[in-house]
PDB file of C-alpha atoms in Angstrom:
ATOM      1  CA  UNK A 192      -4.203  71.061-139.268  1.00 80.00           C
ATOM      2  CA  UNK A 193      -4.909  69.282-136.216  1.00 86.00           C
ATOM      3  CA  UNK A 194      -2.482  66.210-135.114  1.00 91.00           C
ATOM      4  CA  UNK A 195      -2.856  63.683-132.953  1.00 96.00           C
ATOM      5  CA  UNK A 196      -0.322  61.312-131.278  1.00 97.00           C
ATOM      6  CA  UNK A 197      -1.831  57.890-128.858  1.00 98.00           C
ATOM      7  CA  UNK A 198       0.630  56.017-127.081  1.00 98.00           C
ATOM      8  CA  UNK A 199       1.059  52.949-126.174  1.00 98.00           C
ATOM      9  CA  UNK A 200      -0.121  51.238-129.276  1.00 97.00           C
ATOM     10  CA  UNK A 201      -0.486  48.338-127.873  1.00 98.00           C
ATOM     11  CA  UNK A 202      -1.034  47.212-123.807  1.00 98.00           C
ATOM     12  CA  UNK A 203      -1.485  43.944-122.045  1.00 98.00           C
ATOM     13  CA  UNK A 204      -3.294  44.400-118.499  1.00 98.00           C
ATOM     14  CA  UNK A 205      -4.241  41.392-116.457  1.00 98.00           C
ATOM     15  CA  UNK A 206      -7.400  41.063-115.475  1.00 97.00           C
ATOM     16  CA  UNK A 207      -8.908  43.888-112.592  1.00 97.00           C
ATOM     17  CA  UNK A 208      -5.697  45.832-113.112  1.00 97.00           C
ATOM     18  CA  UNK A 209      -6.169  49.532-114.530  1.00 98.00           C
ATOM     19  CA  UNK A 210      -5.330  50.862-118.130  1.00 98.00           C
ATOM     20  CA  UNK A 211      -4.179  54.042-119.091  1.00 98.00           C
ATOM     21  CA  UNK A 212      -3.835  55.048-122.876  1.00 98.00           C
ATOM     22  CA  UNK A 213      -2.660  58.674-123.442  1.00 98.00           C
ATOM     23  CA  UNK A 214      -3.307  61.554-126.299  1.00 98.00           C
ATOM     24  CA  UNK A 215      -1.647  64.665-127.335  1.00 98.00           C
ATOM     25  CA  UNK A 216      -2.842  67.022-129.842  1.00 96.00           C
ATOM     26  CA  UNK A 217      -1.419  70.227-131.379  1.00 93.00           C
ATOM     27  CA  UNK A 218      -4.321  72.379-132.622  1.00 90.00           C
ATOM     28  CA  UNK A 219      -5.064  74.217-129.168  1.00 89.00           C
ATOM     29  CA  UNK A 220      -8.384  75.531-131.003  1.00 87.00           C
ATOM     30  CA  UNK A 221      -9.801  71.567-130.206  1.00 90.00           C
ATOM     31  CA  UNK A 222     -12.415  71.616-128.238  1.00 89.00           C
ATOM     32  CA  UNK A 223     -14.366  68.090-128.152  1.00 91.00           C
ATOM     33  CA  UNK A 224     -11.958  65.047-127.422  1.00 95.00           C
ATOM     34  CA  UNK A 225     -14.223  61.528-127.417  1.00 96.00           C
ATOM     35  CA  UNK A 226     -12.939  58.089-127.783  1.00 97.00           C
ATOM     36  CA  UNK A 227     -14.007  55.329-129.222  1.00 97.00           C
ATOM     37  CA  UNK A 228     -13.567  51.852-129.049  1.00 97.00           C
ATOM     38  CA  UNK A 229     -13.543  48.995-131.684  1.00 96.00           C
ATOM     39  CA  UNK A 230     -14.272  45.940-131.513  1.00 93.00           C
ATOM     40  CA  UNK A 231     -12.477  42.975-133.943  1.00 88.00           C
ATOM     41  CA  UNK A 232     -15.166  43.410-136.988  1.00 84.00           C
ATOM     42  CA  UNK A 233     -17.567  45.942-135.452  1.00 90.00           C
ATOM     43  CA  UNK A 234     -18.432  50.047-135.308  1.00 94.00           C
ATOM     44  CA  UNK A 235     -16.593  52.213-133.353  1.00 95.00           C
ATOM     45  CA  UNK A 236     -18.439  52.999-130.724  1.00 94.00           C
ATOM     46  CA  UNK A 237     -18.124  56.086-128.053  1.00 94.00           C
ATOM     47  CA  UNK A 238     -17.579  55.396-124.967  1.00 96.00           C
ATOM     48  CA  UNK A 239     -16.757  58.317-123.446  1.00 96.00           C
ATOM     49  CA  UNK A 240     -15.949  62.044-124.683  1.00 95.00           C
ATOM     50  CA  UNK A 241     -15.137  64.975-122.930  1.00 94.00           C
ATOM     51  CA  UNK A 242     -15.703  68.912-123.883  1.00 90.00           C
ATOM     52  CA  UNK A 243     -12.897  71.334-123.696  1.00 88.00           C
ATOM     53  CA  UNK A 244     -14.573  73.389-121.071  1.00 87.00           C
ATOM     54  CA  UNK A 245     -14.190  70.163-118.271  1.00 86.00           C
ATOM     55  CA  UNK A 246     -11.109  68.581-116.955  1.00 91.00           C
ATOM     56  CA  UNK A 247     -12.074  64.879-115.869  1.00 95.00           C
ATOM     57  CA  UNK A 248     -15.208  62.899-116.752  1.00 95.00           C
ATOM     58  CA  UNK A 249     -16.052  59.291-115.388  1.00 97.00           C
ATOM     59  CA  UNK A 250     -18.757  57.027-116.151  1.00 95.00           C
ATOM     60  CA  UNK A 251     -18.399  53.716-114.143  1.00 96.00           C
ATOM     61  CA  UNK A 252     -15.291  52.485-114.675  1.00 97.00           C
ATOM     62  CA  UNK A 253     -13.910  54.418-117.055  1.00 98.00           C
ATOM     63  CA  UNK A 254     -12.774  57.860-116.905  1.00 98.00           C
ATOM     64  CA  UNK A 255     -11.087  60.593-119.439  1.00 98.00           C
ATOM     65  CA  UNK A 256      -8.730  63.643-118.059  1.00 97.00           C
ATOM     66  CA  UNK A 257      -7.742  66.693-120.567  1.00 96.00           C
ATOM     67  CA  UNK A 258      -5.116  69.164-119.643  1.00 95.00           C
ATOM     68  CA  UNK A 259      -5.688  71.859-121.921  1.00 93.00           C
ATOM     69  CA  UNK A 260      -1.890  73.689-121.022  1.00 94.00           C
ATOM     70  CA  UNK A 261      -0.060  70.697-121.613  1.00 95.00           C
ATOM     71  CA  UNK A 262      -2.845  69.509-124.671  1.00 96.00           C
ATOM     72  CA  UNK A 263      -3.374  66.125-123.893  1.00 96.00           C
ATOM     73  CA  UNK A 264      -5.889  63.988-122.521  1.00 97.00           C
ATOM     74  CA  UNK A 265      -6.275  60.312-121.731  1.00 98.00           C
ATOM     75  CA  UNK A 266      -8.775  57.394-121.456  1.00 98.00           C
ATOM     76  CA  UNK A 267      -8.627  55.479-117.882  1.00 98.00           C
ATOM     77  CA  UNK A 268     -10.254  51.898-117.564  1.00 98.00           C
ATOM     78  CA  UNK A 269     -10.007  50.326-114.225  1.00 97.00           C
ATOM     79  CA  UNK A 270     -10.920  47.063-113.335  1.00 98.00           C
ATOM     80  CA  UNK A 271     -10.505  45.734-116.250  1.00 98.00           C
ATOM     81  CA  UNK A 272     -12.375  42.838-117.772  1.00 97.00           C
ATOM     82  CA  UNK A 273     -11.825  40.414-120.805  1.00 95.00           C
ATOM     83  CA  UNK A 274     -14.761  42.246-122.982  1.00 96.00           C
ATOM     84  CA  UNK A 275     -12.470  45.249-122.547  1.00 97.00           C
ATOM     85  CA  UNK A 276     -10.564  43.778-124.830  1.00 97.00           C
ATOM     86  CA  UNK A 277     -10.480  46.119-128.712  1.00 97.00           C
ATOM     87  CA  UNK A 278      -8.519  48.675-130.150  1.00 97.00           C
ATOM     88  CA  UNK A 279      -9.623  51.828-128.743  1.00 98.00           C
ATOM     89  CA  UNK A 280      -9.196  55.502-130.875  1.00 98.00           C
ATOM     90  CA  UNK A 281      -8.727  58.960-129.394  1.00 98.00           C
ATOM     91  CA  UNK A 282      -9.557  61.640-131.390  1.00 96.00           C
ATOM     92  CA  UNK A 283      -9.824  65.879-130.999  1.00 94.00           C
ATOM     93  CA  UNK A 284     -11.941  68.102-132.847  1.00 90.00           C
ATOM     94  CA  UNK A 285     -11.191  71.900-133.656  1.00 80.00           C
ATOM     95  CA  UNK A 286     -14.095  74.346-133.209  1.00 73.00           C
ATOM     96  CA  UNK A 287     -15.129  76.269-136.718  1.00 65.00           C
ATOM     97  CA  UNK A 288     -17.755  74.675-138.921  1.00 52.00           C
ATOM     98  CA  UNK A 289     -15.679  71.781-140.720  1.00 62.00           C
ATOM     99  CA  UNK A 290     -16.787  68.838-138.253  1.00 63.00           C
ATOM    100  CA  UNK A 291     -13.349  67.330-139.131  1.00 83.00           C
ATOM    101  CA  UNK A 292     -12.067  64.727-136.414  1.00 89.00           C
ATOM    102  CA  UNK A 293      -8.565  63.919-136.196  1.00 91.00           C
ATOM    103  CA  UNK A 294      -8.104  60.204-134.823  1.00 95.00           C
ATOM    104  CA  UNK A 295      -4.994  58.969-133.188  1.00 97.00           C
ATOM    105  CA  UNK A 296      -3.295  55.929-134.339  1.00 97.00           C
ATOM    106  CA  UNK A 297      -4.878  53.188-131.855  1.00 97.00           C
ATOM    107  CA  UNK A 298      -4.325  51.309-129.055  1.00 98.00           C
ATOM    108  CA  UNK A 299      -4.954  47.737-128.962  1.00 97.00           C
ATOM    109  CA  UNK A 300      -6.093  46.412-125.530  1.00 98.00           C
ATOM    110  CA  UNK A 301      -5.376  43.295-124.237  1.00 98.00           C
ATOM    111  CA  UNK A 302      -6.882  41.979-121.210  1.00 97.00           C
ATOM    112  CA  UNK A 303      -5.725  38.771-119.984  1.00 95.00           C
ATOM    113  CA  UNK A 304      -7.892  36.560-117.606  1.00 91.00           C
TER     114      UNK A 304
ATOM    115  CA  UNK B  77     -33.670  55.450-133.753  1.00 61.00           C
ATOM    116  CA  UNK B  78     -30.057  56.251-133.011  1.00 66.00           C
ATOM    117  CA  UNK B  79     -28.596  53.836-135.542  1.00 90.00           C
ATOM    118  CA  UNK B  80     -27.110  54.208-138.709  1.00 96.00           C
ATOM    119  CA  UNK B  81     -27.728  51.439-141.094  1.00 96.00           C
ATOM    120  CA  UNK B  82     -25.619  50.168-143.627  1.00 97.00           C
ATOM    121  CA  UNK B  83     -26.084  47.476-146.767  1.00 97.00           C
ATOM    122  CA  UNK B  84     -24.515  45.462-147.367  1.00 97.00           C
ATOM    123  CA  UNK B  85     -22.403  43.898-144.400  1.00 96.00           C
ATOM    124  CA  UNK B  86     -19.897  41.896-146.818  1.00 96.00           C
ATOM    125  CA  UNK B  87     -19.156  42.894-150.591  1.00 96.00           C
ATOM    126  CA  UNK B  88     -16.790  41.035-152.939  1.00 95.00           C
ATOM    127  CA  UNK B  89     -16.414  42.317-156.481  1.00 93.00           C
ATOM    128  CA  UNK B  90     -14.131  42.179-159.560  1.00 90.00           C
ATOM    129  CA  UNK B  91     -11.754  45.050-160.455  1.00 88.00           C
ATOM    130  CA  UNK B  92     -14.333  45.515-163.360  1.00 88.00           C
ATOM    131  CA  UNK B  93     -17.827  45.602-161.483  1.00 89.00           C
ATOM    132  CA  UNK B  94     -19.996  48.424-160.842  1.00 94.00           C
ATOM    133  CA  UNK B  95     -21.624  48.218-157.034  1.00 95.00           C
ATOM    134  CA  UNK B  96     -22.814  50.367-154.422  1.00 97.00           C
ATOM    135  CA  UNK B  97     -22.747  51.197-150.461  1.00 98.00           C
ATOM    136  CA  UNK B  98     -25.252  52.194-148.989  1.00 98.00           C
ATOM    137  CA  UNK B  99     -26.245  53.956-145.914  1.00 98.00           C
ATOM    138  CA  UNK B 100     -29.205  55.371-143.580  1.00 97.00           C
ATOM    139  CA  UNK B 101     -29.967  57.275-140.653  1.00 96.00           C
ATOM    140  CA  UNK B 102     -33.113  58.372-139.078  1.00 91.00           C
ATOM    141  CA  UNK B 103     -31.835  61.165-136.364  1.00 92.00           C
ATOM    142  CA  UNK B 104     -32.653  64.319-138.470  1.00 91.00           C
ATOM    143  CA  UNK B 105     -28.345  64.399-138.819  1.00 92.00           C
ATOM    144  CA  UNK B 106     -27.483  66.889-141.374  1.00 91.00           C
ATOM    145  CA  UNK B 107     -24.052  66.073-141.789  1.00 92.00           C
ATOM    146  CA  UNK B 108     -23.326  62.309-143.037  1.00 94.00           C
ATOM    147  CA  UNK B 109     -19.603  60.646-143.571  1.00 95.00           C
ATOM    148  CA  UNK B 110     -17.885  58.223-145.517  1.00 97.00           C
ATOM    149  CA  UNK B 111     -14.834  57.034-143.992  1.00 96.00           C
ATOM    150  CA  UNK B 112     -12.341  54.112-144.883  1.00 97.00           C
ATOM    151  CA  UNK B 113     -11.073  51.619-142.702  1.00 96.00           C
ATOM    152  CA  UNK B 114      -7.847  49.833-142.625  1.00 95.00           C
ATOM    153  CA  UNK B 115      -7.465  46.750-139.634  1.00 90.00           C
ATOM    154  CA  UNK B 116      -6.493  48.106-136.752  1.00 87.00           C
ATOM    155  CA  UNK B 117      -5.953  51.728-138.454  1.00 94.00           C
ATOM    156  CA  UNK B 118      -8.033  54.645-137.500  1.00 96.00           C
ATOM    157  CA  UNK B 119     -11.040  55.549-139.829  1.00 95.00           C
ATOM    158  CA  UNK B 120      -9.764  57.641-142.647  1.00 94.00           C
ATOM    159  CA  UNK B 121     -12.031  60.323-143.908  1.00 93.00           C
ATOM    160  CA  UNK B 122     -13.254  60.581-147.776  1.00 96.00           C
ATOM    161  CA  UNK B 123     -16.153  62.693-148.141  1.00 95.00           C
ATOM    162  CA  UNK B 124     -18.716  64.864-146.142  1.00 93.00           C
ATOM    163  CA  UNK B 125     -22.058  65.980-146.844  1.00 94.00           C
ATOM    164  CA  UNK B 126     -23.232  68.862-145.012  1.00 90.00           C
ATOM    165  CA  UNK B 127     -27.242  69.812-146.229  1.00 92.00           C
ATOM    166  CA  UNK B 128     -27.412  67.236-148.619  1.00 93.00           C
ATOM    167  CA  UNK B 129     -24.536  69.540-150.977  1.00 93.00           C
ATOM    168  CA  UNK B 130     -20.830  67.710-150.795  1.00 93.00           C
ATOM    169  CA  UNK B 131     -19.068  69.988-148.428  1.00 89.00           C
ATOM    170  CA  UNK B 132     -15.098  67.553-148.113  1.00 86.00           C
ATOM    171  CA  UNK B 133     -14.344  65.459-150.519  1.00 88.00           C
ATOM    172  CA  UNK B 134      -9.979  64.434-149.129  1.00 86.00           C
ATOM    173  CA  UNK B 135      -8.819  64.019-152.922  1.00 89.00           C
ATOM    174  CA  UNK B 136     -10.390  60.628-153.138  1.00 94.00           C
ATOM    175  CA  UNK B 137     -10.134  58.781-156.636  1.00 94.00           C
ATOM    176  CA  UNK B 138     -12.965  59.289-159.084  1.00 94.00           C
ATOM    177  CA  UNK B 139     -13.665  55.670-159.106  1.00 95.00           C
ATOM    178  CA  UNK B 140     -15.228  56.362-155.922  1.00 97.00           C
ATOM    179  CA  UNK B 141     -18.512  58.318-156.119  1.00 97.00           C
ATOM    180  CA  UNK B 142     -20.780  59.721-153.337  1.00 97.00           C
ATOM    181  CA  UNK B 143     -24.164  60.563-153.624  1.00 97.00           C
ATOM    182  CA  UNK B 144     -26.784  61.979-150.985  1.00 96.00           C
ATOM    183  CA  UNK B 145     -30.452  61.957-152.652  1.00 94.00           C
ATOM    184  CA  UNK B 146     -31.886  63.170-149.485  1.00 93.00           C
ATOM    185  CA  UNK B 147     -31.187  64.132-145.496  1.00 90.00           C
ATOM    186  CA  UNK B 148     -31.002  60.635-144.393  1.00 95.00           C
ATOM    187  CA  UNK B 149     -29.610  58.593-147.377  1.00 97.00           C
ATOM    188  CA  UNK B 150     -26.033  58.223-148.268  1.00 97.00           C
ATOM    189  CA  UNK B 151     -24.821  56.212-150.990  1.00 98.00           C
ATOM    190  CA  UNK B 152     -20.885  55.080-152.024  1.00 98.00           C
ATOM    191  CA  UNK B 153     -21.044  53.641-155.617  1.00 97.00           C
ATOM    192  CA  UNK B 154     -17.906  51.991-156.448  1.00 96.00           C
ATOM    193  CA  UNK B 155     -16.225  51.339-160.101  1.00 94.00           C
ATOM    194  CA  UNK B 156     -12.823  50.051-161.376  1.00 93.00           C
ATOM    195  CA  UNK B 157     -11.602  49.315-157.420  1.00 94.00           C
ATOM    196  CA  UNK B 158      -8.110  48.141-156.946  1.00 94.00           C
ATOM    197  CA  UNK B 159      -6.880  45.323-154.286  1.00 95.00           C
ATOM    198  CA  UNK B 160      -5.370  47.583-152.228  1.00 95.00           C
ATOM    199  CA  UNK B 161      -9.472  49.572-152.010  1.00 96.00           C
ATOM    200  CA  UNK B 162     -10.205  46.276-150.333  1.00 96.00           C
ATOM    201  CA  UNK B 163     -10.998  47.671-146.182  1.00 96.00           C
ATOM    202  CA  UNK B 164     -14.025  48.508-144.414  1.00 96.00           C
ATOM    203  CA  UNK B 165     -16.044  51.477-145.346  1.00 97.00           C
ATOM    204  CA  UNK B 166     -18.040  52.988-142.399  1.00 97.00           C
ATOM    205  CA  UNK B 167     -20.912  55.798-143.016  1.00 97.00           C
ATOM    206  CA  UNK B 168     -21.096  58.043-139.892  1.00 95.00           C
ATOM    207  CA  UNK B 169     -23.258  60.916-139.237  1.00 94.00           C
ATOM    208  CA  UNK B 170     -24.154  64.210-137.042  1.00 91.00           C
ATOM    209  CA  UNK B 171     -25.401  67.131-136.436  1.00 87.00           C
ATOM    210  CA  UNK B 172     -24.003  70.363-137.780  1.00 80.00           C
ATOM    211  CA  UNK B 173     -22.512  72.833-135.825  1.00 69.00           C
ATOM    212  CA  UNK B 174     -22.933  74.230-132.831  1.00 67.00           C
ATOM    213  CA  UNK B 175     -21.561  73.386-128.902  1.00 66.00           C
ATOM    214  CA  UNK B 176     -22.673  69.925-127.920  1.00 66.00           C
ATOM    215  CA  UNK B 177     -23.456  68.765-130.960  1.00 70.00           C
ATOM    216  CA  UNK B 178     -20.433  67.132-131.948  1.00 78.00           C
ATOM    217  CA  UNK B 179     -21.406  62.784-131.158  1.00 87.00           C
ATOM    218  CA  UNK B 180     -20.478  60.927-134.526  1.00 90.00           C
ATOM    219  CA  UNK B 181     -22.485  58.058-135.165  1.00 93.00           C
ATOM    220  CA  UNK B 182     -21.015  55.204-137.622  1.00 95.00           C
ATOM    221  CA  UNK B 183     -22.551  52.437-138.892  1.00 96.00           C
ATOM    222  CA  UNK B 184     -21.434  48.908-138.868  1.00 95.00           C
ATOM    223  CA  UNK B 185     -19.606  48.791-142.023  1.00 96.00           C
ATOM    224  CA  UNK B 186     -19.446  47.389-145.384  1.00 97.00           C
ATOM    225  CA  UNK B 187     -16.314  45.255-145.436  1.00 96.00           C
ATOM    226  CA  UNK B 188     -15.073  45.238-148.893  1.00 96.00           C
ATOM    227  CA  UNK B 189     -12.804  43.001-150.701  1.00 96.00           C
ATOM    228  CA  UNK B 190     -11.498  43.604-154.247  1.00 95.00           C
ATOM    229  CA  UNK B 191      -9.948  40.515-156.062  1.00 92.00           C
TER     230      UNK B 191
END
């Protein structure tokens, strides 16, 4: 089955720097790779996913790259702000019928002011 | 509607007690999840419905029981829990198949303790 490894697991930014969390996976039949992010008590919520078929996506300040040779992809804030701040998840999903996602272990952002 | 609801927000019950989860979503989804939650742990899946008709179940323990009486209801009834059950219990949901239909939509959570 599919595996996924996110690294750091935890970062510290200062406030307006940029953060980069990173992804690999091993299943190279994965073909949907979103990310989510989690606030202390709250949903996950997607922020941003991207399809096997593109390479980069961006939507304001944040932006996800996938290199489907090397299988990995990763989550790019810049800018940062406090409300940043949460444990974000990557996660990869094989094609086939079984809507199974595979989350990575979590990164917990911390964005100081 | 692009929420999925779940009841209750908080839950506290005895090792002995009988309750129930429960969870709804109103965007025609035809594929609905429950997934446990440890802080600060990714969501771990336990069961997906796919039609209404159980279609994973990732060896959870019988004491945990799903039920799906129709396309947009999911329920999680809970007997004989242990301490370490206590996390939060998220209900997601999608569609089924097919390119670009892949979004997963979780609710807010029933955060469970078990004393």
């Amino acid at each position: 089955g599919e595996n996924v490894e996110q690294h750091p697991s935890t970062l510290s930014v200062q406030e307006g720097d940029s953060a980069v969390i990173k992804c690999t996976y091993s299943d190279s039949a994965s073909n949907y790779f979103p990310w989510y992010k989690q606030e202390l008590g709250k949903r996950p919520q997607l922020i941003i996913d991207i399809r096997s078929n593109v390479g980069e996506k961006k939507d304001q300040r944040i932006a996800v790259t996938l290199n489907k040779t090397a299988k990995h992809f990763s989550l790019h804030i810049t800018e940062t702000q406090p409300e940043d701040s949460a444990v974000y998840f990557c996660a990869a999903l094989p094609s086939g019928s079984a809507r199974q996602l595979t989350f990575g272990s979590g990164t917990q952002l911390t964005v100081l002011p | 509607d692009t929420e999925v609801t779940q009841t209750p927000k908080h839950l506290v019950m005895g090792m002995t007690n009988k309750k129930s989860l429960k969870c709804e979503q109103h965007m025609g989804h035809r594929a609905m999840y429950w997934y446990k939650q440890k802080a600060k742990k990714p969501p771990e899946l336990m069961f997906v419905y796919s039609y209404e008709k159980l279609s994973i179940n990732e060896s959870v323990p019988s004491r945990f029981s799903p039920e799906c009486p129709n396309s947009s209801l999911l329920n999680l009834h809970l007997h004989a829990l242990q301490p370490e059950d206590s996390a939060l219990y998220l209900c997601a949901s999608s569609q089924v198949g097919g390119f670009g239909n892949e979004k997963l939509f979780f609710g807010s959570g029933t955060q469970l303790s078990v004393l």
